[in-house]
One Martini backbone bead per residue (centre of mass of N, CA, C, O) as a GRO file, in nm:
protein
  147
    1UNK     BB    1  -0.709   0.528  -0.135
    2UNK     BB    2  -0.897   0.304   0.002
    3UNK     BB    3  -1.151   0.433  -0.146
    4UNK     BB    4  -1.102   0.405  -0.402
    5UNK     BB    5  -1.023   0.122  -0.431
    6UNK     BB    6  -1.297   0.005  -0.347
    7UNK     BB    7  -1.467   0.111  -0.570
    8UNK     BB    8  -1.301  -0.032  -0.790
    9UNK     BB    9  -1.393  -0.303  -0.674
   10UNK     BB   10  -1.694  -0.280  -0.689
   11UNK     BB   11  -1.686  -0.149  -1.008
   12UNK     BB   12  -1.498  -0.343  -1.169
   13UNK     BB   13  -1.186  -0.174  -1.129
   14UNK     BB   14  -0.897  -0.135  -1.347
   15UNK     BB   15  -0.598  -0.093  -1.388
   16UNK     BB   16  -0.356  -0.175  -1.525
   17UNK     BB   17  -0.085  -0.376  -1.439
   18UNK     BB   18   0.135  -0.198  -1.498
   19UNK     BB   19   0.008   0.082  -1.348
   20UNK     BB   20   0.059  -0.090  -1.047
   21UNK     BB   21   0.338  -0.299  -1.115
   22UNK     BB   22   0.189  -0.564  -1.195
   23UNK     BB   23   0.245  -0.950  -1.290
   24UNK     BB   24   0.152  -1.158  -1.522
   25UNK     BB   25   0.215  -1.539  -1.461
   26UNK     BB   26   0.030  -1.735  -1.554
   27UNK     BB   27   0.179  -1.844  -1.843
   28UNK     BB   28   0.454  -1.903  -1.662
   29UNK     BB   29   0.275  -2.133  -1.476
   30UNK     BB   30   0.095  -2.315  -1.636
   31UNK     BB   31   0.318  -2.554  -1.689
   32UNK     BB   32   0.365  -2.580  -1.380
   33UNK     BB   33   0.042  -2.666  -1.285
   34UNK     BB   34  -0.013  -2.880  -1.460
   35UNK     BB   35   0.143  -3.077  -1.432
   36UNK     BB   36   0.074  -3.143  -1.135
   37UNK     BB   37  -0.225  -3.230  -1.224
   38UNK     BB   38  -0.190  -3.422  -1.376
   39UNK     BB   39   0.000  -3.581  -1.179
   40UNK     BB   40  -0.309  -3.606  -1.018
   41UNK     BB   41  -0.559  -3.664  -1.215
   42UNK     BB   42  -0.604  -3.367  -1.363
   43UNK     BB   43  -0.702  -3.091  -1.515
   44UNK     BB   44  -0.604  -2.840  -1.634
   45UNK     BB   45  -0.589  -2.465  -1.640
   46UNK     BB   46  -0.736  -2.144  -1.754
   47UNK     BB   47  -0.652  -1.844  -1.792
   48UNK     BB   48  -0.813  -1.578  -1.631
   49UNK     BB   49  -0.910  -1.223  -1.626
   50UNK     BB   50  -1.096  -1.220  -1.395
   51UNK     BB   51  -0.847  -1.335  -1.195
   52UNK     BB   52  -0.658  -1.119  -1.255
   53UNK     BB   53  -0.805  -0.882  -1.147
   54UNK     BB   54  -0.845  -0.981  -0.893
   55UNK     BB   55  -0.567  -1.020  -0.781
   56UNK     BB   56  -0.443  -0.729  -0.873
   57UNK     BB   57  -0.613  -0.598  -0.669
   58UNK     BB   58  -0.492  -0.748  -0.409
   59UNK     BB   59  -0.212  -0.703  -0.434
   60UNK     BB   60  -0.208  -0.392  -0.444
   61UNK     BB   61  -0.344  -0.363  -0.161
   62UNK     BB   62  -0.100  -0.472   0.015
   63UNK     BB   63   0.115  -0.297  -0.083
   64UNK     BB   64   0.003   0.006  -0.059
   65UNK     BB   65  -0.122  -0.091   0.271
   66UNK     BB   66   0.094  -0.318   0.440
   67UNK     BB   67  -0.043  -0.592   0.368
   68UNK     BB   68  -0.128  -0.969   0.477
   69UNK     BB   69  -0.391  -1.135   0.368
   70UNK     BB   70  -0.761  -1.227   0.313
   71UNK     BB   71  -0.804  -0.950   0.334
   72UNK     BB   72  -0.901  -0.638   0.291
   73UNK     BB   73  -0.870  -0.342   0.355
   74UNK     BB   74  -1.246  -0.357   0.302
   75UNK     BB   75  -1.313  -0.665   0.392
   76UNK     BB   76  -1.234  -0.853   0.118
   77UNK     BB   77  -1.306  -1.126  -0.028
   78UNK     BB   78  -1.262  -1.350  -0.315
   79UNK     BB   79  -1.578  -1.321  -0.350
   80UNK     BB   80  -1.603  -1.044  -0.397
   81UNK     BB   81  -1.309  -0.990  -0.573
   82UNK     BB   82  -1.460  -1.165  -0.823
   83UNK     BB   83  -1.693  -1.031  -0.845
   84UNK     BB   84  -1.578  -0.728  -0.920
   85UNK     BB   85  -1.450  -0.858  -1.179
   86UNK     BB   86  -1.655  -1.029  -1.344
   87UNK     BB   87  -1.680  -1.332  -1.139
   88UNK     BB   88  -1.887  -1.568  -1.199
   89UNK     BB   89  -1.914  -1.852  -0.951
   90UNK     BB   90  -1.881  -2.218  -0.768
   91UNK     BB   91  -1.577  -2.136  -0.750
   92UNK     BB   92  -1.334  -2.067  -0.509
   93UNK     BB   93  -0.974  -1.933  -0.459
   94UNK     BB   94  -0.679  -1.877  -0.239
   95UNK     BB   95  -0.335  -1.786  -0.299
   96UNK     BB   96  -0.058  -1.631  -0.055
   97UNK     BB   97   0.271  -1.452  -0.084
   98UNK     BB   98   0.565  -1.353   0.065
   99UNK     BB   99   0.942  -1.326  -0.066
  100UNK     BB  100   0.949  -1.483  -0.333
  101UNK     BB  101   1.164  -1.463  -0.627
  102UNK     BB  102   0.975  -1.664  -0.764
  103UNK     BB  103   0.803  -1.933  -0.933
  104UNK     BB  104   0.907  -2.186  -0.799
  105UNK     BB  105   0.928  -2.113  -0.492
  106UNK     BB  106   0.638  -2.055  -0.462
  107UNK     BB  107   0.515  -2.316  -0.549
  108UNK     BB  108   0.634  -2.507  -0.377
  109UNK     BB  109   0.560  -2.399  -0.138
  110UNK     BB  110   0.241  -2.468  -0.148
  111UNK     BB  111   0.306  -2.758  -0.219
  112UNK     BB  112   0.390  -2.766   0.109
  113UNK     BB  113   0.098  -2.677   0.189
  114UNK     BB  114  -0.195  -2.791   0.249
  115UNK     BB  115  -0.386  -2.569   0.146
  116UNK     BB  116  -0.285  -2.490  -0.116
  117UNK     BB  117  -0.264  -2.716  -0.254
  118UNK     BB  118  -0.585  -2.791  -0.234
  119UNK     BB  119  -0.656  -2.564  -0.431
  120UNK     BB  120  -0.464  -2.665  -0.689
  121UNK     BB  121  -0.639  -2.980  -0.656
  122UNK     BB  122  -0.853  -2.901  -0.740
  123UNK     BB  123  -1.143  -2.980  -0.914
  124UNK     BB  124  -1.334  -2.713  -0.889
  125UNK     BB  125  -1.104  -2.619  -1.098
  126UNK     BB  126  -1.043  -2.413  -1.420
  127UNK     BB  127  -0.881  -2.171  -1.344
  128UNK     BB  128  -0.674  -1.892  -1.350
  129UNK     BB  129  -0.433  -1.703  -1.159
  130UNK     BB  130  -0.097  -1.481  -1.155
  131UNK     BB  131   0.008  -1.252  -0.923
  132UNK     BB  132   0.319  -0.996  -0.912
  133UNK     BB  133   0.416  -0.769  -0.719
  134UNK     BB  134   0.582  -0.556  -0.498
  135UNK     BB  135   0.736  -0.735  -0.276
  136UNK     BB  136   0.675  -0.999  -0.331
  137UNK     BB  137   0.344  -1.054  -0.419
  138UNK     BB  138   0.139  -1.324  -0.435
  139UNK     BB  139  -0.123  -1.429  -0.659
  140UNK     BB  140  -0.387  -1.728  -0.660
  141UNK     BB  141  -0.687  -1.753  -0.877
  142UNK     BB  142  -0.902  -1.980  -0.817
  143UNK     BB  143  -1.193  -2.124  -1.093
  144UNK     BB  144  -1.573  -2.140  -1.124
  145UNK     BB  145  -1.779  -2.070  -1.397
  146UNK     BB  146  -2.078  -2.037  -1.262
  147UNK     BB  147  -2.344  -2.286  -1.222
   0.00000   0.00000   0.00000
C-alpha cells in the first residue's frame, strides 16, 4: 500500500476524493477562514484543486497508515506532496489536526496555536484547501502558486 501511495504521489495521481473516504471542506470553511483574514486586514483565499489534491493525498496517508506527522510515510513533506500534485508554488503551509469533529472546532483550534495561526495569517498565501479524512484528520494546505 506505501509503495503504490507514493508512486501515486510522486506521479501526481490521486483517486477521487469520495474513493479514498476524503471529503473537500473547502467551499464550507472559505466563509469562515476569510472572515477572520479579513478581519485581520489580510486579503481571502480561493480554493485550490490542486491543493485539495495535495492534502487529500496526505489526509489519506496518515489515515491508512495510523500515523499523524507533517511528514509523509514515503519521506514526504508539503513541498513534495504539492510538487506531486501539480502545484508549482513560492509560499507553501500545511495545519493538520485530528479528533476534531466539526469544522469550527478544527479552525478555532489552530487559530489558537501560534503556528497554525501564523500560517492561516500568512501574506504570502493566495489559496488553500481544507480535507477531512475518515477518523476526523484534517488537512489544511495554504500557498501561492507560481512567482
Amino acid at each position: 500500500m506505501r509503495f503504490i501511495l507514493a508512486i501515486c504521489l510522486v506521479l501526481g495521481w490521486a483517486a477521487p476524493l469520495a474513493a479514498q473516504g476524503v471529503e473537500d471542506m473547502s467551499a464550507a470553511a472559505s466563509p469562515q477562514v476569510n472572515d477572520i483574514r479579513t478581519r485581520n486586514g489580510l486579503a481571502p483565499l480561493a480554493a485550490s484543486a490542486g491543493l485539495t489534491q495535495a492534502a487529500a493525498a496526505h489526509a489519506s496517508d496518515m489515515q491508512a497508515n495510523e500515523f499523524f506527522s507533517h511528514t509523509g510515510s514515503n519521506g514526504s513533506g508539503i513541498g513534495d506532496r504539492a510538487r506531486a500534485s501539480g502545484y508549482g508554488f513560492c509560499f507553501i503551509a500545511e495545519n493538520i489536526a485530528k479528533g476534531q469533529g466539526g469544522l469550527s472546532q478544527v479552525i478555532d483550534g489552530w487559530m489558537s496555536s501560534t503556528g497554525h495561526r501564523r500560517n492561516i495569517l500568512s501574506d504570502g498565501a493566495q489559496e488553500f484547501a481544507l480535507v477531512r479524512a475518515p477518523g476526523d484528520i484534517w488537512v489544511m494546505v495554504l500557498g501561492r502558486p507560481g512567482c
